[in-house]
Tab-separated table of C-alpha atoms in Angstrom:
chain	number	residue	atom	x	y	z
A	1384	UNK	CA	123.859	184.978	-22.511
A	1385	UNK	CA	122.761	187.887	-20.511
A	1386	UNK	CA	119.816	185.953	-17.835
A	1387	UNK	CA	118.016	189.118	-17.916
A	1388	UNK	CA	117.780	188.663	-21.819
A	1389	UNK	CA	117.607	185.027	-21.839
A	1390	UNK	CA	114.725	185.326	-19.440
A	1391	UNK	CA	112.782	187.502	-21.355
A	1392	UNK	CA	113.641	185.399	-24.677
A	1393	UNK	CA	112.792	182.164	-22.671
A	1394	UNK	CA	108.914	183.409	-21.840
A	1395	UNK	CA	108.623	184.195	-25.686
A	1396	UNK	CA	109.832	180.613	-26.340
A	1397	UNK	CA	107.620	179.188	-23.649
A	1398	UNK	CA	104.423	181.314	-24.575
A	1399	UNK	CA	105.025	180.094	-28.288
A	1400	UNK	CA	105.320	176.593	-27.729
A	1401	UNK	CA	101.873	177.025	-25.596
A	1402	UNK	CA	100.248	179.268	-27.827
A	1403	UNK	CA	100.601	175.955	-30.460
A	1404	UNK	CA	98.250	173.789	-28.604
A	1405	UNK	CA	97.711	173.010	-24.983
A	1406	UNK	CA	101.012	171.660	-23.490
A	1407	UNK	CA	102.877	170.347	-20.714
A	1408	UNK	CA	105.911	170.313	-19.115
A	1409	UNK	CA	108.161	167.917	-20.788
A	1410	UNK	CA	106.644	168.494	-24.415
A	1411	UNK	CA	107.608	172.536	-24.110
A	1412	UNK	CA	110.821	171.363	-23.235
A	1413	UNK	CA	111.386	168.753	-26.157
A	1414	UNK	CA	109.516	171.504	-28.517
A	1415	UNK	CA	111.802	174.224	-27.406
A	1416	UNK	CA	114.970	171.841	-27.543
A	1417	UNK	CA	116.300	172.832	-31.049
A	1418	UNK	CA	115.925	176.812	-30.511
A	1419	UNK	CA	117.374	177.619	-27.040
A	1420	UNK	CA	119.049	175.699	-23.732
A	1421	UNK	CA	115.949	175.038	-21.213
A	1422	UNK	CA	115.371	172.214	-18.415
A	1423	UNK	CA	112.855	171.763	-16.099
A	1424	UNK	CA	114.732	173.582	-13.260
A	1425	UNK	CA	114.388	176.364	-15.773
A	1426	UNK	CA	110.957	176.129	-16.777
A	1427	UNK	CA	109.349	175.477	-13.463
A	1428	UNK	CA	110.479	179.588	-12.364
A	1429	UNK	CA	109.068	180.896	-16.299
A	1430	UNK	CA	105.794	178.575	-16.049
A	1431	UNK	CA	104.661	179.828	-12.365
A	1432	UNK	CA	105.662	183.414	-13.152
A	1433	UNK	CA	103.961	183.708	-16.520
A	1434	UNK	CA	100.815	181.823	-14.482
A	1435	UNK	CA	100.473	184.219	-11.587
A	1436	UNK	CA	100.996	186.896	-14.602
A	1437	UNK	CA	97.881	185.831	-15.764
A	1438	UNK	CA	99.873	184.698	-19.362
A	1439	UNK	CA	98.455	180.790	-19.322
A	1440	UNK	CA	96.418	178.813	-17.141
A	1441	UNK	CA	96.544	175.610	-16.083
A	1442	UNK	CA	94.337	172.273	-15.571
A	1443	UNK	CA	95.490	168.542	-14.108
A	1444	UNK	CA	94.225	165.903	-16.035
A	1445	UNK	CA	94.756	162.262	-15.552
A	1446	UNK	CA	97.410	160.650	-18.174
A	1447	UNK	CA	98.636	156.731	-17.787
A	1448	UNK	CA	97.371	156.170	-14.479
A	1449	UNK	CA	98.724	159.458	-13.087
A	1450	UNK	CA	98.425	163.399	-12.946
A	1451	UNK	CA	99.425	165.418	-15.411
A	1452	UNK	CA	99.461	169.387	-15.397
A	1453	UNK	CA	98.439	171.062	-19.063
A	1454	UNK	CA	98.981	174.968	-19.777
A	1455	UNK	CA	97.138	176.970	-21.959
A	1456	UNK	CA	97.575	180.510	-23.738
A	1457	UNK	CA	95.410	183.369	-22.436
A	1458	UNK	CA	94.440	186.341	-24.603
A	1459	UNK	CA	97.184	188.497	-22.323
A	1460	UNK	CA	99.098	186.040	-22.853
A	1461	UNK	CA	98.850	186.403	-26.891
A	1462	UNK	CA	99.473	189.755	-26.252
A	1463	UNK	CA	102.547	189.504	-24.090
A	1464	UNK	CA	103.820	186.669	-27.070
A	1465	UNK	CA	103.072	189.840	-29.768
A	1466	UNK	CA	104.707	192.358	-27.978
A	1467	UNK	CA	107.914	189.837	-27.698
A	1468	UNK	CA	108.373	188.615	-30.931
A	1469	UNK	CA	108.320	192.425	-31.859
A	1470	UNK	CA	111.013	193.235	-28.690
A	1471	UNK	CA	112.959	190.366	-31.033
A	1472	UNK	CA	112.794	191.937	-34.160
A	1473	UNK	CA	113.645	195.119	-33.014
A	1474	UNK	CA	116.936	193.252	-31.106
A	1475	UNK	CA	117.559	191.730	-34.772
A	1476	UNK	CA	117.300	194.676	-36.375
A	1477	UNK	CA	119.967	196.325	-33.941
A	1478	UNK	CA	122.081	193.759	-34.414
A	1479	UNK	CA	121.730	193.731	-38.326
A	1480	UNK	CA	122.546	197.656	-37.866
A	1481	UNK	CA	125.405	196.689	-36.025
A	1482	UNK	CA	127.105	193.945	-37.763
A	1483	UNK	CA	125.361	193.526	-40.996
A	1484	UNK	CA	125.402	189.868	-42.292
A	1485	UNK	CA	128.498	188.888	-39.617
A	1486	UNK	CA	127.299	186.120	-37.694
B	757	UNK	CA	121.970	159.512	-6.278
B	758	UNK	CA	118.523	158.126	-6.893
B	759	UNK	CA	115.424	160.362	-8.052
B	760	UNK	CA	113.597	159.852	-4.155
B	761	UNK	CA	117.064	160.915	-2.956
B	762	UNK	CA	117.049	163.916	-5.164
B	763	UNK	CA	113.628	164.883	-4.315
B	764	UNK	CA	114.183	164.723	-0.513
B	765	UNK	CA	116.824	166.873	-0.991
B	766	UNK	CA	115.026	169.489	-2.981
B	767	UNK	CA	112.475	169.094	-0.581
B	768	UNK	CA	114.693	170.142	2.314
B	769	UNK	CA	116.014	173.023	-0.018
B	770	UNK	CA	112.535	173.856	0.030
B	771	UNK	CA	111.691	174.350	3.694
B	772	UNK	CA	111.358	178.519	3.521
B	773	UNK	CA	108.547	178.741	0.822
B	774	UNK	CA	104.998	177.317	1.952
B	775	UNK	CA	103.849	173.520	1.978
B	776	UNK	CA	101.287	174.404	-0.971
B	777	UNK	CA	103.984	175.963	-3.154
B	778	UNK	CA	106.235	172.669	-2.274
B	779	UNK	CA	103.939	169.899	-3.021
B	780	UNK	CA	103.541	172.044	-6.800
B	781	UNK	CA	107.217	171.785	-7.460
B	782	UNK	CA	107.326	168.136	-5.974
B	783	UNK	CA	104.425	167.587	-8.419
B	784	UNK	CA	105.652	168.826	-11.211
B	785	UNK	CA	109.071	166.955	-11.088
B	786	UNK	CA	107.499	163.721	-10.253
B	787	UNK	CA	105.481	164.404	-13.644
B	788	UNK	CA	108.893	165.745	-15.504
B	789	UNK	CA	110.504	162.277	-14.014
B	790	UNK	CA	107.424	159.688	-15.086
B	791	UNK	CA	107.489	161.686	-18.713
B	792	UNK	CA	111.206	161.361	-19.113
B	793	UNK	CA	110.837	157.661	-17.843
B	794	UNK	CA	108.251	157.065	-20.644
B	795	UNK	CA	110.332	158.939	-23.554
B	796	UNK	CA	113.375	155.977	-22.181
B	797	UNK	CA	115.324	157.897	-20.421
B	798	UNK	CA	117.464	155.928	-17.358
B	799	UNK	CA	116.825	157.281	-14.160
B	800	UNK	CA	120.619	158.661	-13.503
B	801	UNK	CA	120.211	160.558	-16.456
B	802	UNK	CA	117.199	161.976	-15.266
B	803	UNK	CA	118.898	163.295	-12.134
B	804	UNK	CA	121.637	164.510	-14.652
B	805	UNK	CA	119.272	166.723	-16.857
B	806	UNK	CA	117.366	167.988	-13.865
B	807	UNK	CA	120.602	169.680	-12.761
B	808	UNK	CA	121.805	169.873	-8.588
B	809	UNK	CA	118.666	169.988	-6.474
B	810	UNK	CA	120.223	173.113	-5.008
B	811	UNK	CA	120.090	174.813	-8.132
B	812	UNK	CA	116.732	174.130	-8.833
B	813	UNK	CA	115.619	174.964	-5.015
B	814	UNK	CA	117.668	178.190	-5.817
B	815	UNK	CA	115.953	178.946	-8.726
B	816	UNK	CA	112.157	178.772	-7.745
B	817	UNK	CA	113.584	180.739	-4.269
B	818	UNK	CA	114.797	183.561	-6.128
B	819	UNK	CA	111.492	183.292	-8.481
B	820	UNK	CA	109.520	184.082	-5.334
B	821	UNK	CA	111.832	186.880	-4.421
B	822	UNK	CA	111.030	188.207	-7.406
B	823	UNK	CA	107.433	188.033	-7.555
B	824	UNK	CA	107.374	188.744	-3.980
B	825	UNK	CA	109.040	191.840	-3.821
B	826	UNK	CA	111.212	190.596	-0.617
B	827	UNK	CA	108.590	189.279	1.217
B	828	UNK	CA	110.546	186.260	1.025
B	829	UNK	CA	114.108	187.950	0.718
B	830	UNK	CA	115.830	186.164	3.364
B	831	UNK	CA	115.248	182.624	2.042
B	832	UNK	CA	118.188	182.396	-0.715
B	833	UNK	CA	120.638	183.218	1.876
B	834	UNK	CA	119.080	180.868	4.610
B	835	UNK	CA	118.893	178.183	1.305
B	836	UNK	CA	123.125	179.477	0.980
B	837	UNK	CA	123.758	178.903	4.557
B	838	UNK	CA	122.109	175.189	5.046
B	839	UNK	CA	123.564	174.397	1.976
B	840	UNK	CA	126.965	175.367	3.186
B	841	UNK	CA	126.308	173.291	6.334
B	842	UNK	CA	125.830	169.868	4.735
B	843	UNK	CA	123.724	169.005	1.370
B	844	UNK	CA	126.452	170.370	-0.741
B	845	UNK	CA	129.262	168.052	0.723
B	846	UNK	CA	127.004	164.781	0.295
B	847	UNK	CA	125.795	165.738	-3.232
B	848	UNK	CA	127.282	163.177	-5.797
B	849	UNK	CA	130.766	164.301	-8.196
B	850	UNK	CA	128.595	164.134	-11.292
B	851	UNK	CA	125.462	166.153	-9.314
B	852	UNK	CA	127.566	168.885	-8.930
B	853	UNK	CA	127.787	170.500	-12.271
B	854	UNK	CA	128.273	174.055	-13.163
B	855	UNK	CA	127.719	174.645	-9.270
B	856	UNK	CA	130.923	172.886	-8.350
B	857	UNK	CA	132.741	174.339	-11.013
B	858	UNK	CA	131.809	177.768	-10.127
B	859	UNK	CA	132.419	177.923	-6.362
B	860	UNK	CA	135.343	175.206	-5.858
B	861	UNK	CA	136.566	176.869	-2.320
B	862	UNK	CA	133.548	176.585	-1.019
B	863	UNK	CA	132.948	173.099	-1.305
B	864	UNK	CA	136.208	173.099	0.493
B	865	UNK	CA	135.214	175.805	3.859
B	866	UNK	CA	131.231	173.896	3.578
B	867	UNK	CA	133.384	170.602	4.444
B	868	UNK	CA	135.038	173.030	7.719
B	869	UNK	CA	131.831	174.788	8.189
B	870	UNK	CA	129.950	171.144	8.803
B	871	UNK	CA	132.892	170.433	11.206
B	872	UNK	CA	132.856	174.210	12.985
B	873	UNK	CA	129.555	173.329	13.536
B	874	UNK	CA	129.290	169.780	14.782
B	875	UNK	CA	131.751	171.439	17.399
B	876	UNK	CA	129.705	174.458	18.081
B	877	UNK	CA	126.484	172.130	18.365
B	878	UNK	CA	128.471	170.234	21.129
B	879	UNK	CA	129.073	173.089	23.064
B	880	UNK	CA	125.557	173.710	23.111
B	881	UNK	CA	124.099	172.089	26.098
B	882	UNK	CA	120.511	171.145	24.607
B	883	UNK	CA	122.528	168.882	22.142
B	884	UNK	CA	123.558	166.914	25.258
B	885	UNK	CA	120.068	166.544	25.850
B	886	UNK	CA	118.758	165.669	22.078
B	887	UNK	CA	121.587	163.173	22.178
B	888	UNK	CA	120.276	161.320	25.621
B	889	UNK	CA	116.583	161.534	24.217
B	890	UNK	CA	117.770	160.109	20.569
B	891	UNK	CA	119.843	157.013	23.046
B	892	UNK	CA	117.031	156.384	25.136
B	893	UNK	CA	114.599	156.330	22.098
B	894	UNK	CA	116.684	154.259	20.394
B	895	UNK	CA	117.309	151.650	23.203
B	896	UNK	CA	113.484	151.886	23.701
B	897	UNK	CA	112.557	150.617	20.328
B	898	UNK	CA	115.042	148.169	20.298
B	899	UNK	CA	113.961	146.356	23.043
B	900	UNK	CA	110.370	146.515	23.239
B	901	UNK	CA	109.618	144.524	19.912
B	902	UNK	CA	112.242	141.854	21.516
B	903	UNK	CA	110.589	142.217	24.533
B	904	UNK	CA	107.326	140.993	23.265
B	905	UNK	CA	108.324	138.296	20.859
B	906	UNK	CA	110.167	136.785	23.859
B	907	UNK	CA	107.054	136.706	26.060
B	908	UNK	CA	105.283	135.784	23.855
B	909	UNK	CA	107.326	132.553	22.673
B	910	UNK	CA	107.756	132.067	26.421
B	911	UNK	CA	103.791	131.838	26.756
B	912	UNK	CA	103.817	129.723	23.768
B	913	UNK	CA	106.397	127.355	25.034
B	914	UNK	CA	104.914	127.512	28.429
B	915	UNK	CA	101.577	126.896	27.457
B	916	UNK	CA	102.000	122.935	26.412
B	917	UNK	CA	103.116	122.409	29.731
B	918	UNK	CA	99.849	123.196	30.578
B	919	UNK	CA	98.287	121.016	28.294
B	920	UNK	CA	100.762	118.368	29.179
B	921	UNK	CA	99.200	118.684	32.942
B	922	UNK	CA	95.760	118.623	31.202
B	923	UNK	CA	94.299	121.881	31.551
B	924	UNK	CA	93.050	122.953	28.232
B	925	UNK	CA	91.577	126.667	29.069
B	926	UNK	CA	94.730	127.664	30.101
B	927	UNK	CA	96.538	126.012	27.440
B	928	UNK	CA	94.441	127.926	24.810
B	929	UNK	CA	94.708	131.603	27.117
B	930	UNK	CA	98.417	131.128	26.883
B	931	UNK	CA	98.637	130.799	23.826
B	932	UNK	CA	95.860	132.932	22.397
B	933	UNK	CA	98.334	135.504	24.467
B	934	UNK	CA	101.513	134.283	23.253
B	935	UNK	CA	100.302	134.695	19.275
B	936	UNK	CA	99.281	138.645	20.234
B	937	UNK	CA	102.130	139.153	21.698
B	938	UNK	CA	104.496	137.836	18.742
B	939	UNK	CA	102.570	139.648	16.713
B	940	UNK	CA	102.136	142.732	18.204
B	941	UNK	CA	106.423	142.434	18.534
B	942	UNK	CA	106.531	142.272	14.502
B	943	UNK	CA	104.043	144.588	14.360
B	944	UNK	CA	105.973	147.482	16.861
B	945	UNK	CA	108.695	146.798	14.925
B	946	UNK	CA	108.842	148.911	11.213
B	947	UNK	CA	106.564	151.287	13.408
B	948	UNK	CA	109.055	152.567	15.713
B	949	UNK	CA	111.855	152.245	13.422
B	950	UNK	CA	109.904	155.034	11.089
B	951	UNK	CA	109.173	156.714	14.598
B	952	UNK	CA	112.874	156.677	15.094
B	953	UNK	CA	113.820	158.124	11.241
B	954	UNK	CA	111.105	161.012	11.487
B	955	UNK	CA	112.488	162.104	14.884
B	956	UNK	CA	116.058	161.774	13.675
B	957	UNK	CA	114.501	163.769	10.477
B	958	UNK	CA	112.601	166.193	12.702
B	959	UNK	CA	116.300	167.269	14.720
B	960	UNK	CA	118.069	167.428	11.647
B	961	UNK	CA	115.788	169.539	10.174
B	962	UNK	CA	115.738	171.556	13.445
B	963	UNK	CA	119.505	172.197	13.237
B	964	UNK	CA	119.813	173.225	10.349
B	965	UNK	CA	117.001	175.940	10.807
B	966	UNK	CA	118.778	176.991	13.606
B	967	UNK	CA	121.971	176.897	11.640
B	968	UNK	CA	120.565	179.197	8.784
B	969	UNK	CA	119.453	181.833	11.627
B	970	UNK	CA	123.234	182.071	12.444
């Protein structure tokens, strides 16, 4: 895939698996496993760009004896999740154009 | 390779983007390891899944290029160029990945380049220099813990001779002496062994700054 597509495809998948319920790390990963190819050397670039964005915040808490870092939605980041599940549609719906039911 | 072996090596991927920014990503894959380690995951699997450590130093470089608008533009290549001149020849068969398979020839010149420049460091007389300094350290730390563990087993040794002869207060001084001085051998000894790894660890890391300028 394209990186400049998979990159903005991979902050819609990591915005939705936040916008869920606070998350971290590993669980995005392990929620996003079944719908597109991320690791952590991936998500570490997405998560600190979509932060300084202003698209989540974060907060350490202590889990098991160590730290833990959680992420949660902000409201631009529920708009910036809006706006790209409609970019997706509109992709699907030039593709659909395109090659009707051909997969 | 082993996870702290991995880390160190992101870590010295790392040295262009600030120490803040560094302990975060250090952070956050020693959280990504314990959480993988709790879901039963064996560590060389781990290592597997997190991918080359160049990669992911390459990755969060080029994420601050972006974000940076080439404030930081010149650290990907100076990441290329200490890569080419030594952490890509040590990494592991099975670290290397899609890396390896993507840029077979030059694993093959990094392998020449490390050599070109072993030769080129030679010629440069300050290496003649770091070498003495590194022997004379060395040779330093050897013998001073030996040094005082033998002194002080000599004291020890010598002191029943005094009490042999009768003389009890030195008998006790001697060996009140000899006792520090063992210990204070055993103690010198991991001390200037990690002295002699963090200056080795220091040079290194000066080289290959001064092998990413070139």
């Amino acid at each position: 895939m394209d990186m400049q597509l998979k990159k903005g495809i991979l902050d819609v998948c990591v915005l939705y698996s936040i916008s869920k319920e606070e998350s971290y790390g590993y669980k995005i990963i392990s929620d996003l496993k079944s719908v597109i190819d991320i690791s952590e050397s991936t998500l570490y670039p997405i998560l600190k760009r979509l932060e300084s964005g202003g698209y989540l915040t974060t907060r350490t808490a202590e889990y098991c004896g160590r730290l833990r870092r959680y992420y949660n939605i902000t409201k631009a980041g529920c708009e910036k999740l809006n706006s790209g599940k409609n970019e997706l549609l509109e992709i699907y719906a030039i593709y659909k154009k395109l090659f009707g039911g051909e997969v | 390779m082993t996870y702290n072996e991995w880390r160190d090596e992101l870590k010295n991927n790392l040295l262009s983007v600030s120490e803040e920014e560094r302990k975060r990503v250090l952070d956050y894959y020693a959280e990504a390891y314990a959480d993988r380690r709790d879901a039963g995951f064996c560590e060389n699997d781990i290592i597997i899944q997190f991918g080359a450590p160049y990669d992911a130093a390459k990755r969060i470089l080029n994420e601050n290029i972006d974000s940076s608008q080439g404030e930081n533009k010149n650290a990907s290549s100076e990441l290329d160029s200490r890569q080419n001149l030594g952490n890509f020849v040590d990494k592991p068969q099975h670290m290397q990945g899609a890396n390896a398979v993507g840029q077979p020839s030059q694993q093959k010149n990094s392998k020449w380049m490390v050599i070109a420049f072993i030769c080129l460091a030679l010629l440069f007389p300050p290496t003649w220099g770091v070498i003495a300094v590194v022997f004379f350290v060395i040779v330093v730390c050897a013998t001073l813990p030996i040094m005082f563990v033998g002194c002080g087993a000599g004291a020890v040794v010598q002191s029943f001779f005094m009490l042999g002869c009768g003389e009890i207060a030195y008998w006790l001084c001697l060996l009140g002496f000899g006792f520090i001085a063992i210990g204070l051998g055993i103690l010198l000894f991991p001390i200037l062994i990690k002295l002699v790894k963090k200056m080795i660890e220091l040079i290194k890391k000066a080289y290959c700054y001064i092998a990413a300028k070139f």
